[in-house]
Short mmCIF file of C-alpha atoms and ligand atoms in Angstrom, two decimals:
data_model
loop_
_atom_site.label_atom_id
_atom_site.label_comp_id
_atom_site.label_asym_id
_atom_site.label_seq_id
_atom_site.Cartn_x
_atom_site.Cartn_y
_atom_site.Cartn_z
CA UNK A 1 -22.20 -69.62 54.23
CA UNK A 2 -22.98 -66.13 56.01
CA UNK A 3 -21.23 -62.94 55.38
CA UNK A 4 -17.96 -62.80 57.66
CA UNK A 5 -18.99 -61.05 61.15
CA UNK A 6 -17.43 -57.25 61.35
CA UNK A 7 -14.94 -58.56 64.73
CA UNK A 8 -13.85 -61.63 62.65
CA UNK A 9 -12.90 -59.62 59.96
CA UNK A 10 -10.86 -57.21 62.12
CA UNK A 11 -8.97 -60.13 63.82
CA UNK A 12 -8.22 -61.46 60.51
CA UNK A 13 -7.06 -57.93 59.07
CA UNK A 14 -4.06 -57.84 61.92
CA UNK A 15 -1.05 -58.88 59.63
CA UNK A 16 -2.51 -59.42 56.13
CA UNK A 17 0.24 -60.37 53.54
CA UNK A 18 -0.23 -59.43 49.83
CA UNK A 19 2.22 -61.52 47.36
CA UNK A 20 2.49 -62.57 43.66
CA UNK A 21 5.29 -64.54 41.78
CA UNK A 22 6.92 -61.17 41.07
CA UNK A 23 7.07 -59.81 44.74
CA UNK A 24 9.27 -62.61 46.31
CA UNK A 25 12.75 -62.82 47.09
CA UNK A 26 12.30 -66.59 47.88
CA UNK A 27 10.21 -69.03 45.99
CA UNK A 28 6.40 -68.36 46.03
CA UNK A 29 5.46 -71.18 48.19
CA UNK A 30 8.22 -70.85 50.39
CA UNK A 31 7.65 -67.27 51.37
CA UNK A 32 3.84 -68.15 52.30
CA UNK A 33 4.83 -70.93 54.51
CA UNK A 34 7.29 -68.76 56.12
CA UNK A 35 5.05 -65.87 56.41
CA UNK A 36 2.33 -67.93 57.87
CA UNK A 37 4.50 -69.60 60.87
CA UNK A 38 5.46 -66.10 61.45
CA UNK A 39 1.97 -65.30 62.04
CA UNK A 40 0.24 -63.84 59.37
CA UNK A 41 -3.65 -63.58 59.64
CA UNK A 42 -4.85 -63.50 55.86
CA UNK A 43 -3.38 -64.13 52.53
CA UNK A 44 -4.28 -62.16 49.43
CA UNK A 45 -2.74 -63.49 45.83
CA UNK A 46 -1.86 -60.59 43.89
CA UNK A 47 -0.31 -61.98 40.59
CA UNK A 48 0.30 -58.47 39.05
CA UNK A 49 3.17 -56.18 37.41
CA UNK A 50 5.25 -56.80 34.84
CA UNK A 51 6.60 -60.47 34.45
CA UNK A 52 3.58 -61.90 36.53
CA UNK A 53 2.25 -65.00 35.25
CA UNK A 54 -0.95 -65.37 33.32
CA UNK A 55 -3.47 -68.21 32.31
CA UNK A 56 -2.89 -71.66 33.48
CA UNK A 57 0.33 -70.70 35.16
CA UNK A 58 -1.46 -68.14 37.26
CA UNK A 59 -4.30 -70.46 37.77
CA UNK A 60 -1.96 -73.30 39.36
CA UNK A 61 0.23 -70.59 41.61
CA UNK A 62 -3.07 -69.76 42.95
CA UNK A 63 -4.29 -73.31 43.61
CA UNK A 64 -0.88 -74.15 45.43
CA UNK A 65 -1.00 -71.08 47.70
CA UNK A 66 -4.88 -71.87 48.21
CA UNK A 67 -4.23 -75.49 49.26
CA UNK A 68 -1.25 -73.89 51.69
CA UNK A 69 -3.49 -71.44 53.24
CA UNK A 70 -6.38 -74.11 53.45
CA UNK A 71 -4.28 -76.20 55.34
CA UNK A 72 -3.13 -73.65 58.11
CA UNK A 73 -6.47 -72.22 58.20
CA UNK A 74 -5.36 -68.74 56.69
CA UNK A 75 -8.10 -67.12 54.14
CA UNK A 76 -7.17 -66.71 51.02
CA UNK A 77 -8.27 -64.00 48.97
CA UNK A 78 -7.62 -63.18 45.32
CA UNK A 79 -6.71 -59.68 43.93
CA UNK A 80 -9.03 -58.00 40.69
CA UNK A 81 -9.29 -61.38 39.42
CA UNK A 82 -13.22 -62.27 40.24
CA UNK A 83 -13.45 -65.23 37.63
CA UNK A 84 -10.32 -66.87 39.50
CA UNK A 85 -11.91 -66.36 42.97
CA UNK A 86 -14.91 -68.08 41.87
CA UNK A 87 -12.85 -70.88 39.80
CA UNK A 88 -11.03 -71.92 42.28
CA UNK A 89 -13.68 -71.35 45.25
CA UNK A 90 -11.54 -68.68 47.25
CA UNK A 91 -12.58 -66.95 50.10
CA UNK A 92 -12.91 -63.73 48.96
CA UNK A 93 -12.22 -60.93 46.29
CA UNK A 94 -10.08 -57.42 46.79
CA UNK A 95 -10.63 -55.01 44.09
CA UNK A 96 -9.95 -51.74 43.16
CA UNK A 97 -11.55 -48.42 41.87
CA UNK A 98 -10.52 -49.13 38.57
CA UNK A 99 -11.90 -52.49 38.69
CA UNK A 100 -15.03 -53.93 38.27
CA UNK A 101 -18.17 -51.90 40.65
CA UNK A 102 -18.13 -53.57 44.02
CA UNK A 103 -21.84 -54.00 44.12
CA UNK A 104 -21.62 -56.07 40.77
CA UNK A 105 -18.90 -57.93 42.68
CA UNK A 106 -20.34 -58.43 45.64
CA UNK A 107 -23.83 -59.99 43.48
CA UNK A 108 -21.04 -62.29 41.95
CA UNK A 109 -19.81 -63.33 45.01
CA UNK A 110 -22.33 -64.02 47.37
CA UNK A 111 -21.26 -64.28 50.97
CA UNK A 112 -17.27 -64.28 50.04
CA UNK A 113 -15.21 -61.69 51.70
CA UNK A 114 -15.22 -58.46 49.71
CA UNK A 115 -12.51 -55.84 50.12
CA UNK A 116 -12.32 -52.76 48.24
CA UNK A 117 -9.44 -50.19 48.00
CA UNK A 118 -10.41 -46.67 48.98
CA UNK A 119 -8.27 -42.99 48.86
CA UNK A 120 -10.70 -40.77 50.54
CA UNK A 121 -14.54 -40.73 52.31
CA UNK A 122 -16.48 -40.62 49.52
CA UNK A 123 -14.54 -43.95 48.21
CA UNK A 124 -15.13 -45.47 51.69
CA UNK A 125 -18.89 -44.54 51.88
CA UNK A 126 -19.07 -45.96 48.42
CA UNK A 127 -17.80 -49.24 49.49
CA UNK A 128 -19.68 -49.31 52.37
CA UNK A 129 -22.95 -48.81 50.63
CA UNK A 130 -21.80 -51.76 47.95
CA UNK A 131 -21.62 -54.29 51.00
CA UNK A 132 -17.89 -54.15 51.59
CA UNK A 133 -16.47 -56.32 54.30
CA UNK A 134 -13.24 -54.09 54.47
CA UNK A 135 -11.63 -51.28 52.84
CA UNK A 136 -7.85 -50.88 52.22
CA UNK A 137 -6.73 -47.67 52.96
CA UNK A 138 -3.48 -46.17 51.15
CA UNK A 139 -0.95 -45.53 50.37
CA UNK A 140 -0.22 -44.84 53.78
CA UNK A 141 3.39 -44.57 53.41
CA UNK A 142 5.31 -44.22 49.80
CA UNK A 143 5.27 -47.62 48.04
CA UNK A 144 7.43 -49.31 45.35
CA UNK A 145 5.10 -52.61 44.75
CA UNK A 146 2.96 -50.65 43.23
CA UNK A 147 3.62 -48.67 39.63
CA UNK A 148 0.58 -46.50 39.71
CA UNK A 149 0.04 -45.90 43.22
CA UNK A 150 -1.61 -42.44 44.47
CA UNK A 151 0.54 -40.02 46.81
CA UNK A 152 1.30 -41.31 50.11
CA UNK A 153 -1.39 -39.81 52.95
CA UNK A 154 0.00 -40.55 56.01
CA UNK A 155 -1.85 -42.72 58.80
CA UNK A 156 -4.04 -39.41 58.89
CA UNK A 157 -6.55 -40.28 56.31
CA UNK A 158 -7.11 -43.49 58.82
CA UNK A 159 -8.33 -41.37 61.53
CA UNK A 160 -9.84 -38.81 59.20
CA UNK A 161 -12.34 -41.74 57.66
CA UNK A 162 -13.08 -42.95 61.46
CA UNK A 163 -14.00 -39.30 62.76
CA UNK A 164 -16.55 -39.24 59.70
CA UNK A 165 -18.37 -42.37 60.76
CA UNK A 166 -16.59 -45.45 58.92
CA UNK A 167 -16.86 -47.85 61.36
CA UNK A 168 -16.38 -50.71 59.11
CA UNK A 169 -13.13 -52.84 59.17
CA UNK A 170 -9.73 -50.85 57.71
CA UNK A 171 -6.69 -52.05 56.59
CA UNK A 172 -3.49 -49.76 55.95
CA UNK A 173 -1.40 -50.37 53.38
CA UNK A 174 1.55 -48.60 51.22
CA UNK A 175 4.81 -48.53 52.89
CA UNK A 176 4.00 -50.14 56.10
CA UNK A 177 6.68 -52.04 58.40
CA UNK A 178 7.56 -53.07 61.69
CA UNK A 179 8.75 -49.42 62.56
CA UNK A 180 5.97 -47.52 61.35
CA UNK A 181 3.06 -50.35 61.77
CA UNK A 182 2.13 -49.06 65.50
CA UNK A 183 1.38 -45.77 63.89
CA UNK A 184 -1.15 -46.80 61.39
CA UNK A 185 -2.60 -49.02 64.36
CA UNK A 186 -2.71 -45.71 66.71
CA UNK A 187 -4.79 -43.97 63.87
CA UNK A 188 -7.41 -46.26 63.83
CA UNK A 189 -6.85 -49.34 61.64
CA UNK A 190 -7.49 -52.87 62.30
CA UNK A 191 -4.85 -54.23 60.72
CA UNK A 192 -1.93 -53.47 58.11
CA UNK A 193 -1.62 -55.28 55.20
CA UNK A 194 1.72 -55.36 53.26
CA UNK A 195 4.20 -56.53 50.40
CA UNK A 196 7.54 -55.81 50.43
CA UNK A 197 8.28 -56.08 54.56
CA UNK A 198 7.67 -59.54 54.14
CA UNK A 199 7.69 -60.70 50.47
CA UNK A 200 11.48 -58.53 50.14
CA UNK A 201 12.70 -59.96 53.29
CA UNK A 202 15.76 -62.13 53.42
CA UNK A 203 13.79 -63.74 55.96
CA UNK A 204 9.69 -63.63 55.61
CA UNK A 205 9.53 -65.35 59.07
CA UNK A 206 11.26 -63.09 61.08
CA UNK A 207 9.84 -60.28 59.08
CA UNK A 208 6.61 -61.33 59.79
CA UNK A 209 7.02 -61.82 63.53
CA UNK A 210 8.69 -58.72 63.84
CA UNK A 211 5.82 -56.87 62.17
CA UNK A 212 2.82 -58.74 63.89
CA UNK A 213 4.64 -57.92 67.53
CA UNK A 214 4.54 -54.11 66.56
CA UNK A 215 0.77 -54.73 65.35
CA UNK A 216 -0.26 -56.61 68.62
CA UNK A 217 1.55 -54.12 70.41
CA UNK A 218 -0.60 -50.96 69.30
CA UNK A 219 -4.19 -52.75 69.03
N1 LIG B 1 -1.85 -50.69 46.79
C1 LIG B 1 -1.65 -49.22 47.53
S1 LIG B 1 0.20 -49.34 48.13
C2 LIG B 1 -0.07 -50.80 47.54
C3 LIG B 1 -1.08 -51.27 46.58
C4 LIG B 1 -1.35 -52.73 46.46
C5 LIG B 1 1.61 -51.65 47.32
C6 LIG B 1 1.97 -52.11 48.83
O1 LIG B 1 2.88 -52.73 48.63
P1 LIG B 1 4.30 -52.39 50.01
O2 LIG B 1 5.51 -52.91 49.48
O3 LIG B 1 3.69 -53.31 51.36
O4 LIG B 1 4.41 -50.85 50.05
MG1 LIG B 2 -7.40 -54.02 41.51
#
């Protein structure tokens, strides 16, 4: 398998759903199935925070969610846990600035998708140099889904990165909803990534449809 092409990555980032068992209102398998029915283009398993599953239970949930993604043709990305991603042959890994060095992760995962969180130009340039396939930029808006989130920067951070030559696929993250997704896209993002806008919705199906509509109306 070759590295994912930049154009395909950009298409995959359009409606990027991130979720772990602690985020969802509905049972995780149900929430993911509804999100796929609603039109997500990429999924990240992020089993993190207070009450998160560990060990065998985390592994089992990952396998179950991955099976749903595989059946529906949605790439399955694992947050942080490179060993888990390799053990289950996930499609990729997403790492933050506090995780293992991106160059080392790239070596470990070969051609799998590598996503890296970046908060400024320096981090974005380093991620590009390390071989990231995309960067996640945020928090764009205030978020309740990440306890140690940095201050919200607004969509202008994406425009700044674009203006300074960052050309690789960018997905915005943090407090994104159907109401503000349009301005994230207009700032130069290829897509939006969300936890609560879908996972906390009483209807993940409807919430995803609304988010997808906002994204595709502002490409
Ligand atoms: N990284 C920056 S903000 C965030 C992460 C994982 C949380 C995004 O969650 P939400 O509910 O879409 O604001
Ligand atoms: Mg991390």
